mmCIF file of N, CA and C in Angstrom:
data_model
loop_
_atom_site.group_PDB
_atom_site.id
_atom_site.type_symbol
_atom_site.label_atom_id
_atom_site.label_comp_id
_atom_site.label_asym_id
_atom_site.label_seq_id
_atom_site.Cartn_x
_atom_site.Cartn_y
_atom_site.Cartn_z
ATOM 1 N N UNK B 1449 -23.596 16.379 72.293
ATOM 2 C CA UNK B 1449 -22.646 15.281 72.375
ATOM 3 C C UNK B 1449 -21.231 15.863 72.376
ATOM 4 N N UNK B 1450 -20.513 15.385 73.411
ATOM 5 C CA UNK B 1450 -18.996 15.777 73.571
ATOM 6 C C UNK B 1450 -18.257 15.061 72.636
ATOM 7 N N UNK B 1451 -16.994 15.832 72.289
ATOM 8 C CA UNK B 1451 -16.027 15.057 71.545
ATOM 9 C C UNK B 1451 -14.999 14.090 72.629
ATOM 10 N N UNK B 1452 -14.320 13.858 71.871
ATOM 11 C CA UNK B 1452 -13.603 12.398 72.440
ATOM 12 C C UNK B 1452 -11.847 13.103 72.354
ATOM 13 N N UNK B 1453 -11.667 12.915 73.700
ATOM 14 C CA UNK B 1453 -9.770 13.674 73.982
ATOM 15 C C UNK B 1453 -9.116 12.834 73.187
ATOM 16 N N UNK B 1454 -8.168 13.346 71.756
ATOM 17 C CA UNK B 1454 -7.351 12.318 71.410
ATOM 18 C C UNK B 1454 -6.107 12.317 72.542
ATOM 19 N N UNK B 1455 -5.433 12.974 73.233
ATOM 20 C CA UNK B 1455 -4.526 13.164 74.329
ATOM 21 C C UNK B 1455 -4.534 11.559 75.150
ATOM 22 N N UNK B 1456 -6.001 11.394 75.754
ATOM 23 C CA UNK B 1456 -6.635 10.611 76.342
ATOM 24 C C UNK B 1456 -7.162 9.097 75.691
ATOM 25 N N UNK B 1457 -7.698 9.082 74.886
ATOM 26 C CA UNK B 1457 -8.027 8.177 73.895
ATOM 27 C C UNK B 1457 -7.454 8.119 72.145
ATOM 28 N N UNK B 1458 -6.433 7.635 72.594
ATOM 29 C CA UNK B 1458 -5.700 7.887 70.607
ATOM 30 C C UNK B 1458 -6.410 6.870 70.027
ATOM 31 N N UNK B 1459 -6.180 6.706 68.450
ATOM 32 C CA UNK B 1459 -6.915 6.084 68.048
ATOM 33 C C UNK B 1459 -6.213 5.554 66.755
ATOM 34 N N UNK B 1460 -6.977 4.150 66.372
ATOM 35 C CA UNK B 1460 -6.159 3.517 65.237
ATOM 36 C C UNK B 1460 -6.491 3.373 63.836
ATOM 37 N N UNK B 1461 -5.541 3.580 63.393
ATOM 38 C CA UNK B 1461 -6.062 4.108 61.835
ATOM 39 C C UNK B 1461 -6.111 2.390 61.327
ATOM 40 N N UNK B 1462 -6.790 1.342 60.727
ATOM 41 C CA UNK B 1462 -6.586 0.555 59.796
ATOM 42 C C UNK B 1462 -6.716 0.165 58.558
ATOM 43 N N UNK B 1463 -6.925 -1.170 58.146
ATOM 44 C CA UNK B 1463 -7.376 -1.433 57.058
ATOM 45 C C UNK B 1463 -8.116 -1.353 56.888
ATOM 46 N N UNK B 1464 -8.856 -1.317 55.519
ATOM 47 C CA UNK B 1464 -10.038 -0.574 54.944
ATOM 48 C C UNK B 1464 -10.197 0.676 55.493
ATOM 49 N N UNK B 1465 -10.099 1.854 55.796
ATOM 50 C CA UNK B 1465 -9.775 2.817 56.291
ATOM 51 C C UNK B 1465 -10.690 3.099 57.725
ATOM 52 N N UNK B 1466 -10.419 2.248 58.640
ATOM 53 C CA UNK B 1466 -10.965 1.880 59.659
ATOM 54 C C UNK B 1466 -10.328 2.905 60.635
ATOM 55 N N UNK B 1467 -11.165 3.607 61.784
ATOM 56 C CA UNK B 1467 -10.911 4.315 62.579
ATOM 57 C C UNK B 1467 -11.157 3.940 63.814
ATOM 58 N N UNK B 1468 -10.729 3.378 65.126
ATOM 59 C CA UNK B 1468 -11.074 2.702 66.247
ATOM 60 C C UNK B 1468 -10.376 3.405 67.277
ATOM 61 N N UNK B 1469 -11.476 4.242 68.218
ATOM 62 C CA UNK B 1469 -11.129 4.616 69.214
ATOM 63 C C UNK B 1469 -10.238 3.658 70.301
ATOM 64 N N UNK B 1470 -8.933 4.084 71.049
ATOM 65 C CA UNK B 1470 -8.507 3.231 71.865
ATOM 66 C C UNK B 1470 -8.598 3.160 72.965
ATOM 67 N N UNK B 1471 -8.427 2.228 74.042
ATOM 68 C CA UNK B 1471 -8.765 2.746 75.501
ATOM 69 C C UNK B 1471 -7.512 3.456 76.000
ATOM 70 N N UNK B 1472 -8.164 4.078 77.199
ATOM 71 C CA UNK B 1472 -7.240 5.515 77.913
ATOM 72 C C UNK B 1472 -6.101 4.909 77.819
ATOM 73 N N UNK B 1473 -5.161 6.367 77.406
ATOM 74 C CA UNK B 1473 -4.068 6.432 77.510
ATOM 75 C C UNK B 1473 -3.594 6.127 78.598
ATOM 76 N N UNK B 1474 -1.982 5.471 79.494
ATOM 77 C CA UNK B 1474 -1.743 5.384 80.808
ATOM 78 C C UNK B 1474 -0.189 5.772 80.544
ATOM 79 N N UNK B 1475 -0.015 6.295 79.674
ATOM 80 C CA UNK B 1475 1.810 6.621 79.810
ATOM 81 C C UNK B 1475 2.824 5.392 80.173
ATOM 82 N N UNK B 1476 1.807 4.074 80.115
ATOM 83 C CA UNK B 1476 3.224 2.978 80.606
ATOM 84 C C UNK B 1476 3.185 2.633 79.206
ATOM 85 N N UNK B 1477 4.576 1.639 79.095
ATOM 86 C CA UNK B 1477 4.859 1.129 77.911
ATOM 87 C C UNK B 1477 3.642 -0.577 77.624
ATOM 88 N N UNK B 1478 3.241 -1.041 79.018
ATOM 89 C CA UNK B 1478 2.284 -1.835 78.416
ATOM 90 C C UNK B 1478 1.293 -1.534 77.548
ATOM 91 N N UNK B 1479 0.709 0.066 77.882
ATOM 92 C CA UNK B 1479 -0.332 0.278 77.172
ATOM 93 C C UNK B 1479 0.246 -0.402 75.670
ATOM 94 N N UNK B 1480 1.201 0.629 75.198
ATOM 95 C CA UNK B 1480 1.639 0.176 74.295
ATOM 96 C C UNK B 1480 1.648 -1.311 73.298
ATOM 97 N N UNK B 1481 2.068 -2.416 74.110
ATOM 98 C CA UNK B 1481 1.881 -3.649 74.189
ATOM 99 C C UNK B 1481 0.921 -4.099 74.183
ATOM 100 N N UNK B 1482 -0.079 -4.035 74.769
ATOM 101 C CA UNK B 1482 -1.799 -4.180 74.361
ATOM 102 C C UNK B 1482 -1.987 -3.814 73.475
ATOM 103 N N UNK B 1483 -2.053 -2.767 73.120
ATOM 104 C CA UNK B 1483 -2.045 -1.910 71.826
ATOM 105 C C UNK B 1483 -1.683 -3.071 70.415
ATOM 106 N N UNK B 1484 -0.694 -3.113 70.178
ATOM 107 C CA UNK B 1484 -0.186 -4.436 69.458
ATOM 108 C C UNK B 1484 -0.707 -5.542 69.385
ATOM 109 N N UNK B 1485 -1.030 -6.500 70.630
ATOM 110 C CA UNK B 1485 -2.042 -7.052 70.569
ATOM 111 C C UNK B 1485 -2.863 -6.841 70.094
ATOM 112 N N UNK B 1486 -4.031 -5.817 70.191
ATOM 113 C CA UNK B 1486 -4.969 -5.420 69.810
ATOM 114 C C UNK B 1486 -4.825 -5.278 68.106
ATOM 115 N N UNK B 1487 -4.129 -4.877 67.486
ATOM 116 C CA UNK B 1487 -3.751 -4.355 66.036
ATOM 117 C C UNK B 1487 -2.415 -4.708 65.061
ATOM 118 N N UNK B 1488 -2.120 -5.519 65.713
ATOM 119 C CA UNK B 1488 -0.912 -6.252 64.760
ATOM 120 C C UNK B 1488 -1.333 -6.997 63.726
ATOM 121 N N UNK B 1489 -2.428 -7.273 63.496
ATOM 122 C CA UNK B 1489 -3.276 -8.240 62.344
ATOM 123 C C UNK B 1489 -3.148 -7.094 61.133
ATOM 124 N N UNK B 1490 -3.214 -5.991 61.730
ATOM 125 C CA UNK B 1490 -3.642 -4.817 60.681
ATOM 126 C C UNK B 1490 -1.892 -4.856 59.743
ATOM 127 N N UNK B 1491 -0.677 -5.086 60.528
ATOM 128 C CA UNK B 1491 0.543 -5.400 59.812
ATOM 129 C C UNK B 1491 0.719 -3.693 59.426
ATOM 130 N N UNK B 1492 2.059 -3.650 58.323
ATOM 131 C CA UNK B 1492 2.479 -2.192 58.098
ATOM 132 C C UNK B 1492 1.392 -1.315 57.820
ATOM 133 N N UNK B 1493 0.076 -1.690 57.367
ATOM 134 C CA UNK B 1493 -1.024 -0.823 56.921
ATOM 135 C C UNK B 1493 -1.478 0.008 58.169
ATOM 136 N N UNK B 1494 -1.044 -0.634 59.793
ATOM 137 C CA UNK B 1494 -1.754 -0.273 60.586
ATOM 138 C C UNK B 1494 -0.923 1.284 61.496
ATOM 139 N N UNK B 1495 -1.848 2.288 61.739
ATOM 140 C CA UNK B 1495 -0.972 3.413 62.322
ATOM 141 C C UNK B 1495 -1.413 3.794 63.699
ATOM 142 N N UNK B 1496 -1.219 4.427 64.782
ATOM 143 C CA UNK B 1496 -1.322 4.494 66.294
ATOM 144 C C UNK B 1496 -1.554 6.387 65.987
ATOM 145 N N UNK B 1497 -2.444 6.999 65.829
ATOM 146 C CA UNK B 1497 -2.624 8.198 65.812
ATOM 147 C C UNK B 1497 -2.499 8.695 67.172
ATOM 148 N N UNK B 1498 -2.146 9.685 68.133
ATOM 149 C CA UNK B 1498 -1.621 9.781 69.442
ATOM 150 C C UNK B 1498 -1.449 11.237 69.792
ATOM 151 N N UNK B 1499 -1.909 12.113 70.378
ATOM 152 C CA UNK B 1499 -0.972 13.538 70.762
ATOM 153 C C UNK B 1499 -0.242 13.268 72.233
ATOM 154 N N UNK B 1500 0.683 13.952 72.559
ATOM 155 C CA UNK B 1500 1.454 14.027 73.782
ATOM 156 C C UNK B 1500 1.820 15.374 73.627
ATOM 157 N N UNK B 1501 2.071 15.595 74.972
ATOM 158 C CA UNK B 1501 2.375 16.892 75.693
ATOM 159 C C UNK B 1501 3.748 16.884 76.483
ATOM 160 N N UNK B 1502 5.349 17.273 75.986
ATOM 161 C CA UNK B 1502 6.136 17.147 76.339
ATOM 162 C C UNK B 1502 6.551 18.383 77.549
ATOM 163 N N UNK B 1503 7.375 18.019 78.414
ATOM 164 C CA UNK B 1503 7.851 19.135 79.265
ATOM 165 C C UNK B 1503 9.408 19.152 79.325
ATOM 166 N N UNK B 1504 10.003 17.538 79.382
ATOM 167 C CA UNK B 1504 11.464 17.373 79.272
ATOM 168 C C UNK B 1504 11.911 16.585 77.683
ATOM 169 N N UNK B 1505 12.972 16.619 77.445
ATOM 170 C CA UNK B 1505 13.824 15.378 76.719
ATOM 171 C C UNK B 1505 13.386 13.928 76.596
ATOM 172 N N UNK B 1506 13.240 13.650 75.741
ATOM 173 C CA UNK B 1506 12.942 12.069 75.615
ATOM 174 C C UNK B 1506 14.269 11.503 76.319
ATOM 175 N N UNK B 1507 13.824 10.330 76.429
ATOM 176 C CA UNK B 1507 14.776 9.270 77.612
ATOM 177 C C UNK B 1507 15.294 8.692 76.924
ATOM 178 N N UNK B 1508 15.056 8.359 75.709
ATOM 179 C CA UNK B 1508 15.134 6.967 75.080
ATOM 180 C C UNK B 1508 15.363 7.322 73.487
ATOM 181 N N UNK B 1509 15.256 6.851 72.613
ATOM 182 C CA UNK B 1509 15.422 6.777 70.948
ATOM 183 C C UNK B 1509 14.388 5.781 70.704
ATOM 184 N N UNK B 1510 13.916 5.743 69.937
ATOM 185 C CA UNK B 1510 13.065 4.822 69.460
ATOM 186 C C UNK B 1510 13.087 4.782 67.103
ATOM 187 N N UNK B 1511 12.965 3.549 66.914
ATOM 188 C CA UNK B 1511 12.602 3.271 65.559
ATOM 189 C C UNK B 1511 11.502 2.671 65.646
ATOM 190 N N UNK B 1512 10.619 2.959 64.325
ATOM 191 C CA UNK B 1512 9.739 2.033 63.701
ATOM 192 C C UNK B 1512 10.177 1.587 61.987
ATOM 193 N N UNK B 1513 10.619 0.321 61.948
ATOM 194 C CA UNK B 1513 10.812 -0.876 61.034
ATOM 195 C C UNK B 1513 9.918 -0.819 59.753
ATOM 196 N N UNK B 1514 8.971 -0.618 59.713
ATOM 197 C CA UNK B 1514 7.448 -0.985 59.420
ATOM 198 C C UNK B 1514 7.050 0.027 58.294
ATOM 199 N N UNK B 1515 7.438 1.186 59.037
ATOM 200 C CA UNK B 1515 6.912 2.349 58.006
ATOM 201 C C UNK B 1515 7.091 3.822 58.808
ATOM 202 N N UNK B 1516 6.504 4.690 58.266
ATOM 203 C CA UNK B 1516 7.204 6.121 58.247
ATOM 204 C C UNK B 1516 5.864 6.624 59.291
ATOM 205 N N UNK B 1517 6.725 7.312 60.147
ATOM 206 C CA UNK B 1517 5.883 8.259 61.380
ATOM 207 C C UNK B 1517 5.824 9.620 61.076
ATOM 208 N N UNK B 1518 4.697 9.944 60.891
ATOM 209 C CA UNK B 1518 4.138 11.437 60.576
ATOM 210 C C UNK B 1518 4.497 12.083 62.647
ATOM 211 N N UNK B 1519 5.485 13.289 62.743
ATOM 212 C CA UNK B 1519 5.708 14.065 63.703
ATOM 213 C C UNK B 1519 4.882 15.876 63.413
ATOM 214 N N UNK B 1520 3.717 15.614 64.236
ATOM 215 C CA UNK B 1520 2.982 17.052 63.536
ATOM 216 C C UNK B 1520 3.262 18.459 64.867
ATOM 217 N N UNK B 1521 4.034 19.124 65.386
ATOM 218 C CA UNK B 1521 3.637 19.920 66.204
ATOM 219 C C UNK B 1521 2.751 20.753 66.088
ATOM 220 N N UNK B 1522 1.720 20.615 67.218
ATOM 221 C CA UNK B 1522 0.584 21.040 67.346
ATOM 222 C C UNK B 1522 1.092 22.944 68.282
ATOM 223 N N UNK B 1523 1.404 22.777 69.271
ATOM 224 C CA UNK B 1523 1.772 23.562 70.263
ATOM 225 C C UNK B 1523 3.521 23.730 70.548
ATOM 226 N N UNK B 1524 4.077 24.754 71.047
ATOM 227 C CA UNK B 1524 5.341 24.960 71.590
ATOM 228 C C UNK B 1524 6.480 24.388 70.521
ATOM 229 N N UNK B 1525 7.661 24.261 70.702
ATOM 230 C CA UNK B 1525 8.603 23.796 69.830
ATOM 231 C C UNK B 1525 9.259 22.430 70.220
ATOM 232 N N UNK B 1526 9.408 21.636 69.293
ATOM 233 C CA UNK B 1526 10.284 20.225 69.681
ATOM 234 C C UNK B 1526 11.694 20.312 68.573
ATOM 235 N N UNK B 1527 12.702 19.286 69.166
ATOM 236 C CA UNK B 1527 13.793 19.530 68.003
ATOM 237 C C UNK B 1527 13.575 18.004 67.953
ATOM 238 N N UNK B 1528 13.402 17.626 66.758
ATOM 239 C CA UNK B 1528 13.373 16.229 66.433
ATOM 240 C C UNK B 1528 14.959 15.887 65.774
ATOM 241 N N UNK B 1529 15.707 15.227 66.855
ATOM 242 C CA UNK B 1529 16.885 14.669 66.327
ATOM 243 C C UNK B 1529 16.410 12.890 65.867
ATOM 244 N N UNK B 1530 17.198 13.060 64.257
ATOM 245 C CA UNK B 1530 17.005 11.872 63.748
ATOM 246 C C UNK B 1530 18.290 11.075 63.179
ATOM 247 N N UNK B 1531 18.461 10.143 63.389
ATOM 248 C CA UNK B 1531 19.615 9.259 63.534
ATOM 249 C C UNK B 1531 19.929 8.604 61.980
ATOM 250 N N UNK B 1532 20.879 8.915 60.665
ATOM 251 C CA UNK B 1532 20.643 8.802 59.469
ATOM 252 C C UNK B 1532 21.547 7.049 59.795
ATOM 253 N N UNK B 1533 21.258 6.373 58.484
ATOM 254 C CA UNK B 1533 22.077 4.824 58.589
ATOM 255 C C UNK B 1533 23.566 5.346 58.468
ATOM 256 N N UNK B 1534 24.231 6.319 58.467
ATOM 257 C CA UNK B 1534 25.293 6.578 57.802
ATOM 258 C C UNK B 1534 25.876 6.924 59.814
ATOM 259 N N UNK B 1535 24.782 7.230 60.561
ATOM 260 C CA UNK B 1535 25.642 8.166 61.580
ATOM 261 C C UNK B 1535 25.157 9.127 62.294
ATOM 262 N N UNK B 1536 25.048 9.836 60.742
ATOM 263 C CA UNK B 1536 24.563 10.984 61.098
ATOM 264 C C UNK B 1536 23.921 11.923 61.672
ATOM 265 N N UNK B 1537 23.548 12.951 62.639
ATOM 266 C CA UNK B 1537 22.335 12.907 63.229
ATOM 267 C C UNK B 1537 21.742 14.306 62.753
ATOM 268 N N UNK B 1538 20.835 13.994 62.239
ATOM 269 C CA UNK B 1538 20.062 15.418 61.457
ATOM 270 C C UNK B 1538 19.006 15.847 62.640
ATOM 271 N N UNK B 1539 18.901 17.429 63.251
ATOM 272 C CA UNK B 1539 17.930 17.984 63.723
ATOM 273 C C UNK B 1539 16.636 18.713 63.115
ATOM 274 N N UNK B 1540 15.831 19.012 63.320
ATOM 275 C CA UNK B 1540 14.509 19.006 62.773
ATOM 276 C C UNK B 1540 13.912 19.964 63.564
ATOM 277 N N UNK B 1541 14.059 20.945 63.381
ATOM 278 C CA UNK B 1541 12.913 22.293 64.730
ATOM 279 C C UNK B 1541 11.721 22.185 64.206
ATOM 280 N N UNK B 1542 10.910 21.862 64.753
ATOM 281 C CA UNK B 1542 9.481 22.424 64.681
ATOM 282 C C UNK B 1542 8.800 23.147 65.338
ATOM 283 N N UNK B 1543 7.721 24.112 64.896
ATOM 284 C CA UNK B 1543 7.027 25.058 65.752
ATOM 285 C C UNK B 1543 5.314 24.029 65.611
ATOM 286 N N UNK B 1544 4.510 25.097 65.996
ATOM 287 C CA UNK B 1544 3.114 24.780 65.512
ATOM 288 C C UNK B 1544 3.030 24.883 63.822
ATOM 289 N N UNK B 1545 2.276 23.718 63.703
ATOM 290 C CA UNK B 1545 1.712 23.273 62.252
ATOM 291 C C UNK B 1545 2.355 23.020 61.736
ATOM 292 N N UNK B 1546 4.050 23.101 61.830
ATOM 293 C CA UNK B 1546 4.747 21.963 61.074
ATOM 294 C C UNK B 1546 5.025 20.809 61.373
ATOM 295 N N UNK B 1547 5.454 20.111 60.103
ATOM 296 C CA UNK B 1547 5.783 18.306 60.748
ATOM 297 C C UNK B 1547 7.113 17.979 60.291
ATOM 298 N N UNK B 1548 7.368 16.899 60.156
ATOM 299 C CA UNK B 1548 8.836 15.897 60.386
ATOM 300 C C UNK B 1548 8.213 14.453 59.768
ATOM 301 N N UNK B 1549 8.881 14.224 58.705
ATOM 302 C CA UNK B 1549 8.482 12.249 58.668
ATOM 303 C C UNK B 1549 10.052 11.533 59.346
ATOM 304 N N UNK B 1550 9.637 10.665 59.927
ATOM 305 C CA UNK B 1550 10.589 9.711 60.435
ATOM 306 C C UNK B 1550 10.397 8.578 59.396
ATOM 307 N N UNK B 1551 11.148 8.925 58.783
ATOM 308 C CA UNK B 1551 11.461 6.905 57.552
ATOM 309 C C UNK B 1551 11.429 6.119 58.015
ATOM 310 N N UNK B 1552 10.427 5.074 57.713
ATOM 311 C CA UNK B 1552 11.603 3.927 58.353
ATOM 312 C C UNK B 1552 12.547 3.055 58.756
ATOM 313 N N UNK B 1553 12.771 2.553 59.841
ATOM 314 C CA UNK B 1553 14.014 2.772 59.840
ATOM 315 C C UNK B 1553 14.929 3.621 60.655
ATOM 316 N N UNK B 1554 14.476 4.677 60.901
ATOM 317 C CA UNK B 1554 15.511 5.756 61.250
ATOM 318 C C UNK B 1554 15.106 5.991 62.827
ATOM 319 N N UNK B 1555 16.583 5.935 63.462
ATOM 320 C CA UNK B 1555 16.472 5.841 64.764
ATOM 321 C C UNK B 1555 15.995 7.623 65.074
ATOM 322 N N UNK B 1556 15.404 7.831 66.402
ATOM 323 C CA UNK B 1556 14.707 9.117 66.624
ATOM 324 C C UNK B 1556 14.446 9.741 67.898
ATOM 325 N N UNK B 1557 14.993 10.641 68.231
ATOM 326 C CA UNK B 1557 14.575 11.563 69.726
ATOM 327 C C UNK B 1557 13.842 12.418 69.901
ATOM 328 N N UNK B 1558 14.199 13.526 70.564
ATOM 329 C CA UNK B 1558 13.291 14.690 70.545
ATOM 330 C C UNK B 1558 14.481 15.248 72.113
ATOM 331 N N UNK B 1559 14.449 16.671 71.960
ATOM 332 C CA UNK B 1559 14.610 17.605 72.794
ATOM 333 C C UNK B 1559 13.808 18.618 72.651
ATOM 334 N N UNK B 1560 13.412 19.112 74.276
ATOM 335 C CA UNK B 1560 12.300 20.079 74.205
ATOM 336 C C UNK B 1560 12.825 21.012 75.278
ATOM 337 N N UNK B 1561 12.243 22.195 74.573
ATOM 338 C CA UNK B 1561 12.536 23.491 75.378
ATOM 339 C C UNK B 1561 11.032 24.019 75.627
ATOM 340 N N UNK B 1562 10.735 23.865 76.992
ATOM 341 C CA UNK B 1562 9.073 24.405 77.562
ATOM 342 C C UNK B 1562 8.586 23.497 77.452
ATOM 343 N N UNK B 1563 7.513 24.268 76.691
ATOM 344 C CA UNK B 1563 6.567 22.835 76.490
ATOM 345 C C UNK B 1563 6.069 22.107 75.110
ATOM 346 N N UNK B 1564 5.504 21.326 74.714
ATOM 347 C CA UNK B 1564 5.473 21.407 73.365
ATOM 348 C C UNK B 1564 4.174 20.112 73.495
ATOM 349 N N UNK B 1565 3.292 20.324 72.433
ATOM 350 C CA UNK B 1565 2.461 19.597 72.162
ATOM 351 C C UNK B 1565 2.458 18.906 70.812
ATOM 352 N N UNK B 1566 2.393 17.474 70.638
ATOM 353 C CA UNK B 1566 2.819 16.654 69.189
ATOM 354 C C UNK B 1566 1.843 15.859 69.389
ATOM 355 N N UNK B 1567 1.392 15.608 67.791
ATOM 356 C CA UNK B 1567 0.536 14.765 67.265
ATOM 357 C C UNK B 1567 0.938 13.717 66.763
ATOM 358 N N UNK B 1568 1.310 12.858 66.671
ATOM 359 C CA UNK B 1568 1.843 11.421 65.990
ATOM 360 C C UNK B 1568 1.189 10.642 65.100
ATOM 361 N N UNK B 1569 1.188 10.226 63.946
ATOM 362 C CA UNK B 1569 0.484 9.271 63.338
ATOM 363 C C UNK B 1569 1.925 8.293 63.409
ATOM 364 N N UNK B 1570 1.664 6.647 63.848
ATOM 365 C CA UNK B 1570 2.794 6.055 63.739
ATOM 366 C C UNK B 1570 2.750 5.116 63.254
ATOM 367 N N UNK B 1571 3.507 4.195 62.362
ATOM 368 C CA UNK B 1571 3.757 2.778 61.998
ATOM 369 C C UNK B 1571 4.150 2.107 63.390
ATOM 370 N N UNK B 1572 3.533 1.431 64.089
ATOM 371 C CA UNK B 1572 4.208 0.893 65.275
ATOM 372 C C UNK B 1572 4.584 -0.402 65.223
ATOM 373 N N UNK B 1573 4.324 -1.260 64.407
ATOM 374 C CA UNK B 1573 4.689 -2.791 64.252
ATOM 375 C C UNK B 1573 5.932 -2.763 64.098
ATOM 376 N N UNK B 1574 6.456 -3.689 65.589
ATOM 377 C CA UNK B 1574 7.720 -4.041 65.510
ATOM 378 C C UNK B 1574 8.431 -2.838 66.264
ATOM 379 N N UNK B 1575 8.444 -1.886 66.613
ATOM 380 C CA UNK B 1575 9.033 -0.607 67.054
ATOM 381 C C UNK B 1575 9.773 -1.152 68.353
ATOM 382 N N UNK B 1576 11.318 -0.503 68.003
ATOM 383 C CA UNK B 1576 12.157 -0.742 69.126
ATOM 384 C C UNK B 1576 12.219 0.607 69.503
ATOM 385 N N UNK B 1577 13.166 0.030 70.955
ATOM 386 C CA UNK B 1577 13.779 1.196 71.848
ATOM 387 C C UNK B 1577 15.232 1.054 72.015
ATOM 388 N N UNK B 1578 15.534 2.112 72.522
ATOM 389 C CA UNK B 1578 17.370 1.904 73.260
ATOM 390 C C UNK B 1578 17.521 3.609 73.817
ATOM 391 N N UNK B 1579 18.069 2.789 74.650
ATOM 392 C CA UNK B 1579 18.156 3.912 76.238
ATOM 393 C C UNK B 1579 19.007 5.384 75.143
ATOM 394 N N UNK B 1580 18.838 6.596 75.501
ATOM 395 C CA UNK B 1580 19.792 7.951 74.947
ATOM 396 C C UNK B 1580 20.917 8.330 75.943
#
């Protein structure tokens, strides 16, 4: 029996410590939105476990409201710039096997040099965007 690509199929952590494979990943933001649908009952308890494989700069900033995002680099280096309530913007290097929590709350990017592979556990309820 083969294992299951988290890359491809992420998966959701819930209540009662519930584990539910998700359907394929598609890189649009609807997935996303289904996604929610699918698991918004679960409320702040609920998390979007996820790896991605970066090559450029994030586009965008994003917060989650809700609760705190575990950032794990798996592969290559990411700089996790994080946006403090004050202003501020604190950077964050990671290599392999280290991580980053994003509070919540706290607005968040990423710049990448090569390539870099990240694991995500996320609070996603409610999660905004705004263009970088």
């Amino acid at each position: 029996m083969a294992g299951t690509a988290i890359e491809t199929y992420p998966i959701h952590l819930g209540r009662g410590a519930t584990a539910q494979p998700q359907p394929r990943y598609t890189g649009e933001m609807g997935w996303y939105e289904e996604y929610g649908e699918r698991h918004d009952d679960d409320g702040a308890e609920g998390r979007l476990m996820a790896m991605h494989r970066f090559t450029k700069p994030w586009d965008m900033w994003e917060m989650h409201p809700r609760g705190s995002e575990v950032v794990l680099c798996i592969a290559g280096s990411i700089a996790l710039l994080q946006e403090m309530a004050d202003g501020k913007v604190n950077t964050v290097t990671l290599g392999p096997g280290e991580y980053a929590i994003n509070e919540p709350g706290i607005w968040h990017t990423a710049d990448i040099d090569g390539e870099a592979t990240v694991l995500f556990v996320t609070a996603g309820l409610d999660t905004q965007h705004r263009p970088r």
